Coordinates of N, CA and C in Angstrom, one line a residue:
X166 N 40.5 92.4 172.1 CA 41.3 91.5 173.0 C 42.5 91.1 172.2
X167 N 43.7 91.2 172.9 CA 44.9 90.8 172.2 C 45.7 89.9 173.2
X168 N 46.2 88.8 172.7 CA 47.1 87.9 173.5 C 48.5 88.4 173.4
X169 N 49.2 88.5 174.5 CA 50.6 89.0 174.5 C 51.5 87.9 175.2
X170 N 52.8 87.9 174.8 CA 53.7 87.0 175.4 C 54.8 87.7 176.1
X171 N 55.4 87.0 177.1 CA 56.5 87.6 177.9 C 57.6 88.1 176.9
X172 N 58.1 89.3 177.1 CA 59.1 89.8 176.2 C 58.6 90.8 175.2
X173 N 57.3 90.7 174.9 CA 56.7 91.7 173.9 C 56.8 93.1 174.4
X174 N 57.1 94.0 173.5 CA 57.1 95.4 173.8 C 55.8 96.0 173.3
X175 N 55.0 96.6 174.1 CA 53.7 97.1 173.7 C 53.7 98.6 173.5
X176 N 54.7 99.3 174.0 CA 54.9 100.7 173.8 C 56.4 101.0 173.9
X177 N 56.8 102.0 173.1 CA 58.2 102.3 173.1 C 58.4 103.8 173.4
X178 N 59.3 104.1 174.3 CA 59.5 105.5 174.7 C 60.0 106.3 173.4
X179 N 59.4 107.4 173.2 CA 59.7 108.3 172.1 C 58.8 108.1 170.9
X180 N 58.0 107.0 170.9 CA 57.0 106.8 169.9 C 55.6 107.3 170.4
X181 N 54.7 107.7 169.5 CA 53.4 108.2 169.8 C 52.7 107.1 170.6
X182 N 52.1 107.6 171.7 CA 51.2 106.7 172.6 C 49.9 106.7 171.9
X183 N 49.5 105.6 171.4 CA 48.2 105.5 170.6 C 47.2 104.6 171.1
X184 N 47.4 104.0 172.3 CA 46.4 103.1 172.8 C 46.5 102.9 174.3
X185 N 45.4 102.7 174.9 CA 45.4 102.4 176.4 C 45.1 100.9 176.4
X186 N 45.8 100.2 177.3 CA 45.7 98.8 177.4 C 45.1 98.4 178.8
X187 N 44.1 97.7 178.9 CA 43.5 97.1 180.1 C 44.0 95.7 180.3
X188 N 44.7 95.4 181.4 CA 45.3 94.1 181.6 C 44.2 93.2 182.1
X189 N 43.9 92.2 181.3 CA 42.9 91.2 181.7 C 43.5 90.0 182.3
X190 N 44.8 89.8 182.0 CA 45.5 88.6 182.5 C 47.0 88.9 182.3
X191 N 47.9 88.6 183.3 CA 49.3 88.7 183.2 C 49.8 90.0 183.8
X192 N 51.1 90.4 183.5 CA 51.7 91.6 184.1 C 52.5 92.3 183.1
X193 N 52.5 93.6 183.1 CA 53.3 94.5 182.2 C 54.2 95.4 183.1
X194 N 55.4 95.5 182.6 CA 56.3 96.4 183.3 C 56.4 97.8 182.6
X195 N 56.4 98.8 183.3 CA 56.5 100.2 182.8 C 58.0 100.6 183.0
X196 N 58.7 100.8 182.0 CA 60.2 101.0 182.1 C 60.6 102.3 181.4
X197 N 61.4 103.0 182.1 CA 61.9 104.3 181.6 C 63.3 104.1 181.2
X198 N 63.6 104.1 179.8 CA 65.0 104.0 179.4 C 65.8 105.2 180.0
X199 N 67.0 104.9 180.5 CA 67.8 105.9 181.0 C 69.3 105.6 180.6
X200 N 70.1 106.7 180.5 CA 71.5 106.5 180.1 C 72.3 105.5 181.0
X201 N 72.0 105.5 182.3 CA 72.7 104.6 183.2 C 72.1 103.2 183.3
X202 N 71.0 103.0 182.6 CA 70.3 101.7 182.6 C 68.8 101.9 182.8
X203 N 68.0 101.0 182.3 CA 66.6 101.2 182.3 C 66.1 101.1 183.8
X204 N 65.0 101.9 184.0 CA 64.4 102.0 185.4 C 63.0 101.5 185.3
X205 N 62.7 100.5 186.1 CA 61.3 100.0 186.1 C 60.5 101.0 187.1
X206 N 59.5 101.7 186.6 CA 58.8 102.6 187.4 C 57.5 102.1 187.9
X207 N 57.1 100.9 187.4 CA 55.8 100.4 187.9 C 55.5 99.1 187.2
X208 N 54.6 98.3 187.7 CA 54.1 97.1 187.1 C 52.6 97.2 187.1
X209 N 52.0 96.8 186.0 CA 50.5 96.8 185.9 C 50.0 95.3 185.8
X210 N 49.2 95.0 186.7 CA 48.6 93.6 186.7 C 47.2 93.6 186.3
X211 N 46.6 92.4 186.5 CA 45.2 92.2 186.2 C 44.3 93.2 186.7
X212 N 43.5 93.8 185.9 CA 42.5 94.8 186.3 C 43.1 96.3 186.1
X213 N 44.4 96.4 186.0 CA 45.0 97.7 185.8 C 45.0 98.2 184.4
X214 N 45.3 99.4 184.1 CA 45.4 99.9 182.8 C 46.7 100.7 182.6
X215 N 47.1 100.8 181.4 CA 48.3 101.6 181.0 C 48.0 102.9 180.5
X216 N 49.0 103.7 180.3 CA 48.8 105.1 179.7 C 49.1 106.2 180.7
X217 N 49.4 107.3 180.1 CA 49.6 108.5 180.9 C 49.2 109.7 180.0
X218 N 49.3 110.9 180.6 CA 48.7 112.1 180.0 C 49.2 112.4 178.5
X219 N 50.4 111.9 178.2 CA 50.9 112.1 176.8 C 50.0 111.5 175.8
X220 N 49.3 110.4 176.1 CA 48.4 109.8 175.2 C 47.2 110.7 174.8
X221 N 46.7 111.5 175.7 CA 45.6 112.4 175.4 C 46.0 113.5 174.4
X222 N 47.2 113.9 174.5 CA 47.7 114.9 173.6 C 48.3 114.4 172.3
X223 N 48.4 113.1 172.2 CA 49.0 112.5 171.0 C 50.5 112.6 171.0
X224 N 51.1 112.8 172.1 CA 52.6 113.0 172.2 C 53.3 111.7 172.4
X225 N 54.6 111.7 172.2 CA 55.4 110.5 172.4 C 55.3 110.0 173.9
X226 N 55.4 108.7 174.0 CA 55.4 108.0 175.3 C 56.7 108.3 176.0
X227 N 56.7 108.4 177.3 CA 58.0 108.6 178.1 C 58.6 107.3 178.5
X228 N 57.8 106.2 178.3 CA 58.2 104.9 178.9 C 58.0 103.8 177.9
X229 N 58.7 102.7 178.1 CA 58.4 101.5 177.4 C 57.4 100.7 178.2
X230 N 56.6 99.9 177.5 CA 55.7 98.9 178.2 C 56.1 97.5 177.7
X231 N 56.5 96.7 178.7 CA 57.0 95.4 178.3 C 56.2 94.3 179.1
X232 N 56.0 93.3 178.3 CA 55.2 92.1 178.9 C 56.2 91.3 179.8
X233 N 55.8 91.2 181.1 CA 56.6 90.4 182.0 C 56.0 89.0 182.1
X234 N 54.7 89.0 182.1 CA 54.0 87.7 182.2 C 52.9 87.7 181.1
X235 N 53.0 86.8 180.2 CA 52.0 86.7 179.1 C 50.6 86.7 179.6
X236 N 49.7 87.0 178.7 CA 48.3 87.0 179.0 C 47.5 87.7 178.0
X237 N 46.4 88.4 178.4 CA 45.5 89.1 177.5 C 45.3 90.5 177.9
X238 N 45.3 91.4 176.9 CA 45.0 92.9 177.1 C 43.8 93.3 176.3
X239 N 43.1 94.2 176.7 CA 42.0 94.9 175.9 C 42.6 96.2 175.4
X240 N 42.6 96.4 174.1 CA 43.1 97.6 173.5 C 42.0 98.6 173.3
X241 N 42.3 99.9 173.7 CA 41.4 101.0 173.4 C 42.2 102.0 172.7
X242 N 41.8 102.4 171.5 CA 42.6 103.3 170.7 C 42.5 104.7 171.4
X243 N 43.4 105.6 171.0 CA 43.4 107.0 171.6 C 42.1 107.6 171.3
X244 N 41.6 107.5 170.0 CA 40.3 108.1 169.7 C 39.2 107.6 170.5
X245 N 39.1 106.3 170.8 CA 38.1 105.7 171.6 C 38.2 106.2 173.0
X246 N 39.5 106.3 173.5 CA 39.7 106.8 174.9 C 39.2 108.2 175.0
X247 N 39.5 109.1 174.0 CA 39.0 110.4 174.1 C 37.5 110.5 174.1
X248 N 36.9 109.6 173.3 CA 35.4 109.6 173.3 C 34.9 109.2 174.7
X249 N 35.5 108.3 175.3 CA 35.0 107.8 176.7 C 35.3 109.0 177.7
X250 N 36.4 109.6 177.6 CA 36.8 110.6 178.6 C 35.9 111.8 178.4
X251 N 35.4 112.1 177.2 CA 34.6 113.2 177.0 C 33.1 113.0 177.3
X252 N 32.7 111.7 177.4 CA 31.3 111.4 177.6 C 30.9 110.8 178.9
X253 N 31.9 110.2 179.6 CA 31.6 109.5 180.8 C 32.4 110.1 181.9
X254 N 31.8 110.9 182.7 CA 32.6 111.7 183.8 C 33.2 110.8 184.8
X255 N 32.6 109.7 185.2 CA 33.1 108.8 186.2 C 34.4 108.1 185.7
X256 N 34.4 107.6 184.4 CA 35.5 107.0 183.8 C 36.6 108.0 183.6
X257 N 36.2 109.2 183.2 CA 37.1 110.3 182.9 C 37.9 110.6 184.2
X258 N 37.2 110.7 185.3 CA 37.8 111.0 186.6 C 38.9 110.0 187.0
X259 N 38.6 108.7 186.8 CA 39.5 107.7 187.1 C 40.7 107.7 186.2
X260 N 40.5 107.8 184.9 CA 41.6 107.8 184.0 C 42.5 109.1 184.2
X261 N 41.9 110.2 184.3 CA 42.6 111.5 184.4 C 43.5 111.5 185.7
X262 N 42.9 111.0 186.8 CA 43.6 111.0 188.1 C 44.8 110.0 187.9
X263 N 44.6 108.9 187.4 CA 45.7 107.9 187.2 C 46.8 108.5 186.3
X264 N 46.4 109.1 185.2 CA 47.4 109.7 184.2 C 48.2 110.8 184.9
X265 N 47.5 111.7 185.7 CA 48.2 112.8 186.3 C 49.1 112.3 187.4
X266 N 48.7 111.3 188.2 CA 49.5 110.8 189.3 C 50.7 110.1 188.7
X267 N 50.6 109.4 187.6 CA 51.7 108.8 186.9 C 52.7 109.8 186.4
X268 N 52.2 110.9 185.8 CA 53.1 111.9 185.4 C 53.8 112.6 186.5
X269 N 53.1 112.8 187.6 CA 53.7 113.4 188.8 C 54.8 112.5 189.4
X270 N 54.6 111.2 189.4 CA 55.6 110.3 189.8 C 56.9 110.3 189.0
X271 N 56.7 110.4 187.6 CA 57.8 110.5 186.7 C 58.6 111.8 187.0
X272 N 57.9 112.9 187.2 CA 58.5 114.2 187.4 C 59.3 114.1 188.7
X273 N 58.7 113.5 189.8 CA 59.3 113.5 191.1 C 60.6 112.7 191.0
X274 N 60.7 111.7 190.1 CA 61.9 110.9 189.9 C 62.8 111.5 188.8
X275 N 62.6 112.7 188.3 CA 63.3 113.3 187.3 C 63.3 112.5 186.0
X276 N 62.2 111.9 185.7 CA 62.1 111.0 184.5 C 61.1 111.6 183.5
X277 N 60.6 112.8 183.8 CA 59.6 113.4 182.8 C 59.5 114.9 183.1
X278 N 58.8 115.6 182.2 CA 58.6 117.0 182.3 C 57.2 117.3 182.8
X279 N 56.9 118.5 183.3 CA 55.6 118.9 183.6 C 54.8 119.1 182.3
X280 N 53.5 118.9 182.4 CA 52.6 119.0 181.3 C 51.4 119.8 181.8
X281 N 51.0 120.8 181.1 CA 49.8 121.6 181.4 C 48.6 120.9 180.8
X282 N 47.6 120.5 181.6 CA 46.4 119.8 181.1 C 45.2 120.7 181.2

């Protein structure tokens, strides 16, 4: 469990995505830096989780994750996430579906590339 404050950056586009965050309280904005200005592509609130398929491959994040409203997050390292995805099919289905839909949304808005999973 980690307390975060408004304005904190929890992930930075271009840096390795190393953790999944479950939002226990507050809100996080998912922001894609762009030459013409940053684009907010989503907001994650209580009960939601962050991350996309780049995390599973250990690749750089395509987006920034910024704290809009302070609160508490539960951190899950990439290795712990891989362990859960490999051993719990129900959780794996939820996480993979969310990750793939998020990537598809980025691609649809010309903010990311296709990834073979």
